[in-house]
Amino acid sequence: MTANFDMIKRVYSTYREKLADARKVLNRPMTYAEKVLYTHLWEKPTREFVRGKDYVELAPDRVAMQDATAQMALLQFMSSGRKKTAVPSTVHCDHLIQAQVGAKDDLLRAEEENKEVYDFLESISRKYGIGFWKPGAGIIHQVVLENYAFPGGMMIGTDSHTPNAGGLGMIAIGVGGADAVDVMAGMPWELKWPKLIGVKLTGKLNGWTSPKDVILKLAGILTVKGGTGAIVEYFGEGTNSISCTGKATICNMGAEIGATTSVFPFDEKMSSYLRITKRADVATLAEGLADELCADKEVLEHPEKYYDQIVEINLDELEPHLNGPFTPDKAWPISKMKEAVKKENYPDNISVALIGSCTNSSYEDIDRSASIAKQALSKGLKAKSQFTITPGSEQVRATIERDGQLKVLTDIGGLILANACGPCIGMWKRMDIKTGERNTIVTSFNRNFAKRNDGNPETLAFVASPEITTALAIAGRLSFNPLTDELENEKGEKVKLDPPVGEELPPKGFDEGSSGFIPPAEDGSSIEVKVDPKSDRLQLLQPFEPWDGKDFVDLPILLKVSGKCTTDHISMAGPWLKYRGHLDNISNNMFLGAINAFTGDAGKTKNIFTGEYKSVPEVAREYKAKGIGWVVIGDENYGEGSSREHAAMEPRYLGGKAIIVKSFARIHETNLKKQGMLPLTFADPKDYDKIKEDDKVTIFVSQLQPEKPIKMLVNHSDGTQDEIWLNHTMNASQIEWFKAGSALNLIAKSQKN
């Protein structure tokens, strides 16, 4: 039976009534995203909310957590005082499995190396009513799509690619662990009411073009921050031709344009997917509500009246894309790639091609890739590049093994990795190159920042569809265009690959494989959650100190960051993932990837009291030991990328008081607020240039009020002074988080009361 079906029935049973309440307030037609948002308000609406301005309280239906972020989220939840989560919640062990030699051995090694963490997550999940998915069961977003996502629902997840569930018509938003704790603790979840970007799809995908190319094209149009503060809602007849899992691919990678989330309207493709994944009961309910699980007719007729921005993409004309390197919005149509390789001096030889991940590991993805591999074998071709395949879930893996796609992919030279994130998030022990060696890889993943996949800053990663990635693996060259170019086979014959074909869903249904699910205990009161005080992987949390009511006086600049500063730059993944449950240990990676604006070096800064240059965390600890708070200065879109709250917790733990930047990425700004840090922006971005290495700043925190700037005095070492005004987006409730020391401190206090 469908998991949590009673909850889904409750959502659907009140949907029309809640929409009627919203329509009375709005007195106008509604987009689909608005319908889902208004039906998930914590309280009945009394007015229309202003996009990009109003903060609202919402009631998500469920929470999902991956193992790296779940550790800190659940350590925080333990401090909330609750006996059980207030909404259905799950933990998925997918981030800590390092790819090296192949699925079986990699999984066995991960289970041994991470036993302490897995045991902790399993025990705390069973105790507090949380479903637990064992290592090897699959990547969180694929497992959620297969088991939990439903049209018209709302969920939050502690991973930035949670919007994957938008492929099933769900508003699914990536958050930090503190947000997850709020919802699991029965508190409302706060969100700035998003703007709406409407993407109209016309025509139909054909030939080599795939759903991935829709989002690769859109990323090129909107850039990595073009979707910030907005929900991307797809509409138009083109949506009907894209499979449910194809829609999920598009929504998944919407995180790369900074979007709050992305969503498709309910259609027959979703119904078919629900039924084949044994959720016919949900499909039937959704079909009964189909007229409301989409934008109103008037919206579709005059979209310019209802969306803040509209982008049109004609699927008939859409070309396959490769995006990169180093940023997911550098979009190259495949017809321009030859020219780009020459002009940009990209290494043409592809060292490794990788398909799969949470973005592109559906049955359809693998079947279409396998169709290319099958052709290659029949035409005397094999992969010239190293080639890896990452199934998204055990269900997908078992099914493509049964149906033969895995064998075909391995026959051309492919290596099957575990059902886990692996190389997509830096959990990849590459054996073929040395750090510093310039090389090209092509992936069907979602993110390609420097060092993201293998820790090597000289790896140029290009993102493409699984079909294009497979074709490039066979050719071994980035400049190869399978639409026009021929290859030479082992007999010296010229051959050409035909466009891929594949089934959207397995004709014989899914093979579930070996189940990796452990349900929570009926009564978890007697279950003990053990954390060894001597562990270097897990550490119980101590509450952060509340604000002392005083202004921040003469704080040194710990670091002024130049250029892009993602959460990877602030708190690297890869080998550091093992410390995600130990705040003190993982804080030793703080800002190691960030570029010091004064020196051009990564990860090092000056202790202004001693004059010594050391690693950023070392200097922060020296300041903290002396009871000295500090601030960090940053550039545009600070904190883009993964939703990891460690990038907010580490600065707070090591004595940081404020992060002052030109602009923030949404999730990271919220994470800072949750941890009691002040996220501030320059009222005049040019004031960034006034900050010098030896400066000390005074911030008049006592002035902190909603929608009002606060003053900062910058005291230069030469005795001169600048007065700078700073903006913030903190509302009254968020200011209370700051005063209490963190949002969690307020939750714990409310449970005691």
Coordinates of N, CA and C in Angstrom, one line a residue, residues 433-643:
I433 N 44.0 10.1 -12.8 CA 44.7 11.4 -12.9 C 45.2 11.9 -11.6
K434 N 46.1 12.8 -11.6 CA 46.6 13.4 -10.4 C 46.0 14.8 -10.2
T435 N 45.9 15.2 -9.0 CA 45.3 16.6 -8.7 C 46.2 17.6 -9.4
G436 N 45.6 18.5 -10.1 CA 46.3 19.5 -10.9 C 46.5 19.2 -12.3
E437 N 46.1 18.0 -12.7 CA 46.2 17.6 -14.1 C 44.9 18.1 -14.8
R438 N 45.1 18.8 -15.9 CA 44.0 19.4 -16.6 C 43.3 18.3 -17.5
N439 N 42.0 18.1 -17.4 CA 41.4 17.1 -18.1 C 39.9 17.4 -18.2
T440 N 39.2 16.7 -19.1 CA 37.8 16.9 -19.4 C 37.0 15.7 -19.0
I441 N 35.9 15.9 -18.2 CA 34.9 14.9 -18.0 C 33.5 15.4 -18.5
V442 N 32.7 14.4 -18.8 CA 31.3 14.8 -19.2 C 30.4 13.9 -18.3
T443 N 29.4 14.6 -17.7 CA 28.5 13.8 -16.8 C 27.0 14.1 -17.2
S444 N 26.1 13.3 -16.7 CA 24.7 13.6 -16.8 C 24.2 14.1 -15.4
F445 N 25.1 14.6 -14.6 CA 24.8 15.1 -13.3 C 24.1 16.5 -13.4
N446 N 24.2 17.3 -12.3 CA 23.5 18.6 -12.3 C 24.5 19.7 -12.0
R447 N 25.6 19.5 -11.3 CA 26.4 20.6 -10.8 C 27.9 20.3 -11.2
N448 N 28.6 21.4 -11.6 CA 29.9 21.2 -12.1 C 30.9 22.3 -11.7
F449 N 30.7 22.8 -10.4 CA 31.7 23.8 -9.9 C 33.1 23.1 -9.9
A450 N 34.1 23.9 -9.8 CA 35.5 23.5 -9.7 C 35.6 22.6 -8.5
K451 N 36.3 21.4 -8.7 CA 36.6 20.4 -7.6 C 35.3 19.7 -7.2
R452 N 34.2 20.0 -7.7 CA 32.9 19.4 -7.3 C 32.9 17.8 -7.4
N453 N 33.4 17.3 -8.5 CA 33.3 15.9 -8.7 C 34.5 15.1 -8.2
D454 N 35.7 15.6 -8.3 CA 36.9 14.8 -8.0 C 37.9 15.5 -7.1
G455 N 37.6 16.7 -6.7 CA 38.5 17.5 -5.9 C 39.6 18.1 -6.6
N456 N 39.7 17.9 -8.0 CA 40.7 18.5 -8.8 C 40.3 19.8 -9.4
P457 N 40.9 20.9 -9.1 CA 40.5 22.2 -9.7 C 40.7 22.3 -11.2
E458 N 41.5 21.4 -11.7 CA 41.8 21.4 -13.2 C 40.9 20.4 -14.0
T459 N 39.9 19.8 -13.3 CA 39.0 19.0 -14.1 C 37.9 19.9 -14.6
L460 N 37.7 19.9 -15.9 CA 36.7 20.6 -16.6 C 35.5 19.7 -16.8
A461 N 34.4 20.0 -16.0 CA 33.2 19.1 -16.1 C 32.1 19.7 -16.9
F462 N 31.6 19.0 -17.9 CA 30.5 19.4 -18.7 C 29.3 18.6 -18.4
V463 N 28.2 19.2 -18.3 CA 26.9 18.5 -18.0 C 26.1 18.3 -19.2
A464 N 25.6 17.1 -19.5 CA 24.8 16.8 -20.7 C 23.8 15.8 -20.3
S465 N 23.0 15.4 -21.3 CA 22.0 14.3 -21.1 C 22.8 13.0 -21.0
P466 N 22.1 11.9 -20.5 CA 22.8 10.6 -20.5 C 23.1 10.1 -21.9
E467 N 22.2 10.4 -22.8 CA 22.3 10.0 -24.2 C 23.6 10.6 -24.8
I468 N 23.7 11.9 -24.7 CA 24.9 12.6 -25.3 C 26.2 12.1 -24.5
T469 N 26.1 12.0 -23.2 CA 27.2 11.5 -22.5 C 27.7 10.1 -22.9
T470 N 26.8 9.3 -23.2 CA 27.1 7.9 -23.7 C 27.7 8.0 -25.0
A471 N 27.2 8.8 -25.9 CA 27.8 8.9 -27.3 C 29.2 9.5 -27.2
L472 N 29.4 10.5 -26.3 CA 30.7 11.1 -26.2 C 31.7 10.1 -25.5
A473 N 31.2 9.2 -24.7 CA 32.1 8.2 -24.1 C 32.6 7.2 -25.2
I474 N 31.7 6.9 -26.2 CA 32.1 6.1 -27.3 C 33.1 6.8 -28.2
A475 N 32.9 8.1 -28.4 CA 33.8 8.8 -29.3 C 35.1 9.2 -28.6
G476 N 35.0 9.4 -27.3 CA 36.1 9.8 -26.5 C 36.6 11.3 -26.7
R477 N 35.7 12.1 -27.4 CA 36.1 13.4 -27.7 C 34.9 14.4 -27.4
L478 N 35.3 15.5 -26.8 CA 34.3 16.6 -26.5 C 33.7 17.2 -27.7
S479 N 34.5 17.2 -28.8 CA 34.1 17.9 -30.0 C 33.2 17.1 -30.9
F480 N 33.0 15.8 -30.5 CA 32.1 14.9 -31.3 C 30.7 15.3 -31.2
N481 N 30.1 15.4 -32.4 CA 28.6 15.7 -32.5 C 27.9 14.5 -33.1
P482 N 27.2 13.7 -32.3 CA 26.6 12.5 -32.8 C 25.5 12.8 -33.8
L483 N 25.0 14.0 -33.9 CA 23.9 14.3 -34.9 C 24.5 14.4 -36.3
T484 N 25.8 14.7 -36.4 CA 26.4 14.9 -37.7 C 27.6 14.1 -38.0
D485 N 28.4 13.7 -37.0 CA 29.7 13.2 -37.2 C 29.7 11.6 -37.3
E486 N 30.7 11.1 -38.0 CA 30.9 9.7 -38.1 C 32.0 9.2 -37.2
L487 N 32.1 7.9 -36.9 CA 33.1 7.3 -36.1 C 33.8 6.2 -36.9
E488 N 35.0 5.9 -36.6 CA 35.7 4.8 -37.2 C 35.7 3.6 -36.3
N489 N 35.2 2.4 -36.8 CA 35.1 1.3 -35.9 C 36.4 0.4 -36.0
E490 N 36.4 -0.7 -35.3 CA 37.6 -1.5 -35.2 C 38.1 -2.1 -36.6
K491 N 37.2 -2.1 -37.6 CA 37.5 -2.5 -38.9 C 38.0 -1.4 -39.8
G492 N 38.0 -0.2 -39.3 CA 38.3 1.0 -40.1 C 37.2 1.5 -40.9
E493 N 36.0 1.1 -40.6 CA 34.8 1.5 -41.4 C 34.2 2.8 -40.7
K494 N 33.7 3.7 -41.5 CA 33.0 4.9 -41.0 C 31.5 4.5 -40.7
V495 N 31.2 4.8 -39.4 CA 29.8 4.5 -39.0 C 29.2 5.7 -38.3
K496 N 27.9 5.7 -38.3 CA 27.2 6.9 -37.6 C 26.2 6.3 -36.6
L497 N 26.1 7.0 -35.5 CA 25.1 6.5 -34.5 C 23.7 7.1 -34.8
D498 N 22.7 6.2 -34.7 CA 21.3 6.7 -34.9 C 20.8 7.3 -33.6
P499 N 19.8 8.2 -33.7 CA 19.2 8.8 -32.5 C 18.8 7.7 -31.5
P500 N 18.8 8.0 -30.2 CA 18.5 7.0 -29.2 C 17.0 6.8 -29.1
V501 N 16.6 5.6 -28.7 CA 15.2 5.3 -28.5 C 15.1 4.6 -27.1
G502 N 13.9 4.6 -26.5 CA 13.8 4.0 -25.2 C 12.4 4.0 -24.7
E503 N 12.1 3.1 -23.8 CA 10.8 3.1 -23.1 C 10.8 4.1 -21.9
E504 N 9.7 4.8 -21.7 CA 9.6 5.7 -20.6 C 9.5 4.9 -19.3
L505 N 8.8 3.8 -19.4 CA 8.5 2.9 -18.2 C 8.8 1.5 -18.6
P506 N 9.2 0.6 -17.7 CA 9.5 -0.8 -18.0 C 8.2 -1.5 -18.4
P507 N 8.2 -2.1 -19.6 CA 7.0 -2.9 -20.1 C 6.6 -4.0 -19.1
K508 N 7.6 -4.6 -18.4 CA 7.2 -5.7 -17.5 C 7.0 -5.2 -16.1
G509 N 7.0 -3.9 -15.9 CA 6.9 -3.3 -14.5 C 8.2 -3.2 -13.9
F510 N 8.3 -2.6 -12.7 CA 9.5 -2.5 -12.0 C 9.8 -3.8 -11.2
D511 N 11.1 -4.2 -11.1 CA 11.5 -5.2 -10.1 C 12.1 -4.4 -8.9
E512 N 11.5 -4.6 -7.8 CA 11.9 -3.8 -6.6 C 13.3 -4.2 -6.1
G513 N 13.8 -5.3 -6.5 CA 15.1 -5.7 -6.0 C 15.1 -6.0 -4.5
S514 N 16.2 -5.9 -3.8 CA 16.2 -6.2 -2.4 C 15.8 -4.9 -1.6
S515 N 14.8 -5.0 -0.8 CA 14.3 -3.8 -0.1 C 15.3 -3.3 0.9
G516 N 15.5 -2.0 0.9 CA 16.4 -1.4 1.8 C 15.7 -0.5 2.8
F517 N 14.4 -0.8 3.1 CA 13.7 0.1 3.9 C 13.5 -0.5 5.3
I518 N 13.7 0.3 6.4 CA 13.5 -0.1 7.7 C 12.4 0.8 8.3
P519 N 11.3 0.3 8.7 CA 10.2 1.2 9.2 C 10.6 1.6 10.7
P520 N 10.0 2.7 11.1 CA 10.2 3.1 12.5 C 9.5 2.2 13.5
A521 N 10.0 2.2 14.7 CA 9.3 1.4 15.8 C 8.0 2.0 16.1
E522 N 7.0 1.1 16.5 CA 5.7 1.5 16.9 C 5.8 2.4 18.1
D523 N 6.7 2.0 19.1 CA 7.0 2.7 20.3 C 8.5 2.9 20.4
G524 N 9.0 4.0 20.2 CA 10.5 4.2 20.2 C 11.0 4.7 21.6
S525 N 10.2 4.7 22.6 CA 10.6 5.3 23.9 C 11.8 4.6 24.5
S526 N 11.9 3.3 24.3 CA 12.9 2.5 24.9 C 14.2 2.4 24.1
I527 N 14.2 2.9 22.9 CA 15.3 2.8 22.0 C 16.4 3.9 22.4
E528 N 17.6 3.5 22.6 CA 18.6 4.4 23.0 C 19.4 4.8 21.8
V529 N 19.6 6.1 21.7 CA 20.5 6.7 20.6 C 21.9 6.9 21.2
K530 N 22.8 6.1 20.7 CA 24.1 6.1 21.3 C 25.1 7.0 20.5
V531 N 25.7 7.9 21.2 CA 26.8 8.7 20.5 C 28.0 8.6 21.5
D532 N 29.0 8.0 21.0 CA 30.3 7.9 21.7 C 30.9 9.2 22.0
P533 N 31.1 9.6 23.2 CA 31.7 11.0 23.5 C 33.1 11.1 22.8
K534 N 33.8 10.0 22.6 CA 35.1 10.0 22.0 C 35.1 9.9 20.4
S535 N 33.9 9.9 19.9 CA 33.8 9.7 18.4 C 34.3 10.9 17.7
D536 N 34.9 10.7 16.5 CA 35.3 11.8 15.7 C 34.3 12.0 14.5
R537 N 33.2 11.2 14.5 CA 32.2 11.4 13.5 C 30.9 12.0 14.0
L538 N 30.6 11.8 15.3 CA 29.4 12.3 15.8 C 29.6 13.1 17.1
Q539 N 28.9 14.1 17.3 CA 29.0 15.0 18.5 C 27.7 15.6 18.9
L540 N 27.3 15.4 20.1 CA 26.0 16.0 20.6 C 26.2 17.5 20.6
L541 N 25.1 18.2 20.3 CA 25.2 19.7 20.1 C 25.0 20.4 21.4
Q542 N 25.7 21.5 21.6 CA 25.4 22.4 22.7 C 24.7 23.6 22.1
P543 N 23.7 24.2 22.8 CA 23.0 25.4 22.2 C 23.9 26.5 22.0
F544 N 23.7 27.3 20.9 CA 24.5 28.5 20.8 C 24.0 29.6 21.8
E545 N 24.9 30.5 22.2 CA 24.6 31.5 23.1 C 23.7 32.5 22.6
P546 N 22.7 33.0 23.3 CA 21.8 34.1 22.9 C 22.6 35.4 22.7
W547 N 22.0 36.3 22.0 CA 22.6 37.7 21.9 C 22.6 38.4 23.2
D548 N 23.7 39.0 23.5 CA 23.8 39.7 24.8 C 23.2 41.1 24.9
G549 N 22.5 41.5 23.8 CA 21.8 42.8 23.8 C 22.7 44.0 23.4
K550 N 24.0 43.7 23.1 CA 24.9 44.8 22.8 C 25.3 44.9 21.3
D551 N 25.7 46.0 20.9 CA 26.2 46.2 19.5 C 27.5 45.4 19.4
F552 N 27.7 45.0 18.1 CA 29.0 44.4 17.8 C 30.1 45.4 17.6
V553 N 31.1 45.5 18.4 CA 32.0 46.6 18.4 C 33.4 46.0 18.0
D554 N 34.1 46.7 17.1 CA 35.4 46.5 16.7 C 35.7 45.0 16.3
L555 N 34.8 44.5 15.5 CA 35.0 43.1 15.0 C 36.0 43.1 13.8
P556 N 37.0 42.2 13.9 CA 37.9 42.0 12.7 C 37.3 41.4 11.5
I557 N 37.8 41.6 10.3 CA 37.4 41.0 9.1 C 38.1 39.6 9.1
L558 N 37.4 38.5 9.3 CA 38.1 37.2 9.2 C 38.6 37.0 7.8
L559 N 37.7 37.3 6.8 CA 38.0 37.0 5.4 C 37.1 37.9 4.6
K560 N 37.7 38.4 3.5 CA 37.0 39.1 2.5 C 37.1 38.2 1.3
V561 N 36.0 37.7 0.8 CA 35.9 36.7 -0.3 C 35.8 37.4 -1.6
S562 N 36.6 36.9 -2.6 CA 36.5 37.5 -3.9 C 35.8 36.5 -4.8
G563 N 34.8 37.0 -5.6 CA 34.2 36.1 -6.6 C 33.3 35.1 -6.0
K564 N 33.1 34.0 -6.8 CA 32.1 33.0 -6.5 C 32.4 32.3 -5.2
C565 N 31.4 32.2 -4.3 CA 31.6 31.6 -3.0 C 30.4 30.7 -2.7
T566 N 30.5 29.5 -3.2 CA 29.4 28.5 -3.0 C 29.5 27.9 -1.6
T567 N 28.5 27.1 -1.3 CA 28.6 26.3 0.0 C 29.7 25.3 0.0
D568 N 30.1 24.9 -1.3 CA 31.3 24.0 -1.4 C 32.5 24.8 -1.0
H569 N 32.6 26.1 -1.3 CA 33.8 26.9 -1.0 C 33.8 27.1 0.6
I570 N 32.6 27.2 1.2 CA 32.6 27.5 2.6 C 32.8 26.2 3.4
S571 N 32.1 25.1 3.0 CA 32.3 23.8 3.7 C 32.3 22.7 2.6
M572 N 33.5 22.3 2.3 CA 33.7 21.3 1.2 C 33.0 20.0 1.6
A573 N 32.7 19.3 0.5 CA 32.1 17.9 0.7 C 33.3 16.9 0.6
G574 N 33.1 15.9 -0.3 CA 34.2 15.0 -0.5 C 34.6 14.3 0.8
P575 N 35.9 14.3 1.1 CA 36.4 13.6 2.3 C 35.8 14.2 3.6
W576 N 35.3 15.4 3.5 CA 34.8 16.1 4.7 C 33.4 15.6 5.1
L577 N 32.8 14.8 4.2 CA 31.4 14.3 4.5 C 31.4 13.5 5.8
K578 N 32.5 12.8 6.0 CA 32.6 11.9 7.2 C 32.4 12.7 8.5
Y579 N 32.6 14.0 8.5 CA 32.4 14.8 9.7 C 31.1 15.5 9.8
R580 N 30.2 15.2 9.0 CA 28.9 16.0 9.0 C 28.2 15.9 10.3
G581 N 28.4 14.9 11.1 CA 27.8 14.8 12.4 C 28.6 15.3 13.6
H582 N 29.8 16.0 13.2 CA 30.7 16.4 14.3 C 31.1 17.9 14.0
L583 N 30.3 18.8 14.6 CA 30.5 20.2 14.2 C 31.9 20.7 14.5
D584 N 32.5 20.3 15.6 CA 33.9 20.8 15.8 C 34.9 20.3 14.8
N585 N 34.8 19.1 14.4 CA 35.8 18.5 13.4 C 35.5 19.1 12.0
I586 N 34.3 19.2 11.6 CA 34.0 19.7 10.2 C 34.3 21.2 10.1
S587 N 34.3 21.9 11.2 CA 34.6 23.3 11.2 C 36.1 23.6 10.7
N588 N 36.9 22.5 10.7 CA 38.3 22.7 10.3 C 38.3 22.8 8.7
N589 N 37.2 22.7 8.1 CA 37.2 23.0 6.6 C 36.6 24.3 6.2
M590 N 36.3 25.1 7.2 CA 35.6 26.4 6.9 C 36.4 27.3 6.0
F591 N 35.8 27.7 4.9 CA 36.3 28.6 3.9 C 37.6 28.1 3.2
L592 N 37.9 26.9 3.3 CA 39.1 26.4 2.7 C 39.1 26.6 1.2
G593 N 38.0 26.7 0.5 CA 37.9 26.9 -0.9 C 37.7 28.3 -1.3
A594 N 37.5 29.2 -0.3 CA 37.1 30.6 -0.7 C 38.4 31.4 -1.0
I595 N 38.3 32.3 -2.0 CA 39.5 33.1 -2.4 C 39.6 34.4 -1.6
N596 N 40.7 34.6 -1.0 CA 40.9 35.8 -0.2 C 41.1 36.9 -1.1
A597 N 40.3 38.0 -1.0 CA 40.3 39.1 -1.9 C 41.6 39.9 -1.8
F598 N 42.3 39.8 -0.7 CA 43.5 40.6 -0.5 C 44.8 39.9 -1.0
T599 N 44.7 38.5 -1.1 CA 46.0 37.8 -1.4 C 45.8 37.0 -2.7
G600 N 44.5 36.6 -3.0 CA 44.3 35.7 -4.2 C 44.4 34.3 -3.8
D601 N 44.8 34.0 -2.5 CA 45.0 32.6 -2.1 C 43.6 32.0 -1.6
A602 N 43.5 30.7 -1.7 CA 42.3 30.0 -1.2 C 42.6 29.5 0.2
G603 N 41.6 29.8 1.1 CA 41.6 29.2 2.4 C 42.5 29.7 3.4
K604 N 43.2 30.8 3.1 CA 44.1 31.4 4.1 C 43.8 32.9 4.3
T605 N 44.1 33.3 5.6 CA 43.8 34.7 5.9 C 44.8 35.2 7.0
K606 N 44.7 36.4 7.2 CA 45.7 37.1 8.2 C 45.0 37.3 9.5
N607 N 45.7 36.9 10.6 CA 45.4 37.2 11.9 C 45.8 38.6 12.2
I608 N 44.9 39.6 12.2 CA 45.3 41.0 12.3 C 46.0 41.4 13.6
F609 N 45.9 40.5 14.6 CA 46.6 40.8 15.8 C 48.0 40.3 15.9
T610 N 48.3 39.3 15.1 CA 49.7 38.7 15.1 C 50.4 39.0 13.8
G611 N 49.6 39.3 12.7 CA 50.2 39.5 11.4 C 50.5 38.2 10.6
E612 N 50.2 37.0 11.3 CA 50.5 35.7 10.6 C 49.3 35.4 9.6
Y613 N 49.7 34.7 8.6 CA 48.7 34.1 7.6 C 48.6 32.6 7.9
K614 N 47.4 32.2 8.2 CA 47.1 30.8 8.5 C 45.8 30.4 7.8
S615 N 45.4 29.1 7.9 CA 44.2 28.7 7.4 C 43.0 29.5 8.1
V616 N 42.0 29.7 7.3 CA 40.8 30.5 7.9 C 40.3 29.9 9.2
P617 N 40.1 28.6 9.3 CA 39.6 28.0 10.5 C 40.6 28.2 11.7
E618 N 41.9 28.1 11.4 CA 42.8 28.4 12.5 C 42.7 29.8 13.0
V619 N 42.7 30.8 12.2 CA 42.6 32.1 12.6 C 41.2 32.4 13.4
A620 N 40.2 31.8 12.9 CA 38.9 31.9 13.5 C 38.9 31.3 15.0
R621 N 39.6 30.2 15.1 CA 39.7 29.6 16.4 C 40.6 30.5 17.4
E622 N 41.6 31.1 16.8 CA 42.4 32.0 17.6 C 41.6 33.2 18.1
Y623 N 40.8 33.7 17.2 CA 39.9 34.8 17.7 C 38.9 34.3 18.7
K624 N 38.3 33.2 18.5 CA 37.3 32.6 19.4 C 37.9 32.4 20.8
A625 N 39.1 31.9 20.8 CA 39.8 31.6 22.1 C 40.0 32.9 22.9
K626 N 40.1 34.0 22.2 CA 40.2 35.3 22.9 C 38.9 36.0 23.1
G627 N 37.8 35.3 22.8 CA 36.5 35.9 22.9 C 36.2 37.0 21.9
I628 N 36.9 37.0 20.8 CA 36.7 38.0 19.8 C 35.8 37.5 18.6
G629 N 34.7 38.2 18.4 CA 33.8 37.9 17.3 C 34.4 38.4 16.0
W630 N 33.8 38.0 14.9 CA 34.4 38.4 13.6 C 33.3 38.4 12.5
V631 N 33.6 39.0 11.4 CA 32.6 39.0 10.3 C 33.4 38.6 9.0
V632 N 32.6 38.2 8.0 CA 33.1 37.8 6.7 C 32.4 38.7 5.7
I633 N 33.2 39.1 4.7 CA 32.7 40.0 3.6 C 32.7 39.1 2.3
G634 N 31.5 39.2 1.6 CA 31.4 38.3 0.4 C 30.9 39.1 -0.8
D635 N 30.8 38.4 -1.9 CA 30.5 39.0 -3.2 C 29.0 38.7 -3.6
E636 N 28.7 38.6 -4.9 CA 27.4 38.3 -5.3 C 27.0 36.8 -5.2
N637 N 25.7 36.6 -4.9 CA 25.1 35.3 -4.8 C 25.8 34.4 -3.9
Y638 N 26.3 34.9 -2.8 CA 27.0 34.2 -1.8 C 26.2 33.0 -1.2
G639 N 26.9 31.9 -1.2 CA 26.2 30.7 -0.6 C 25.4 29.9 -1.6
E640 N 25.6 30.1 -2.9 CA 24.8 29.3 -3.9 C 25.3 27.9 -3.8
G641 N 24.5 27.0 -4.4 CA 24.9 25.6 -4.4 C 24.1 24.7 -3.4
S642 N 24.8 23.7 -2.9 CA 24.1 22.8 -2.0 C 23.5 23.4 -0.8
S643 N 22.5 22.8 -0.2 CA 21.8 23.4 0.9 C 22.4 23.2 2.2

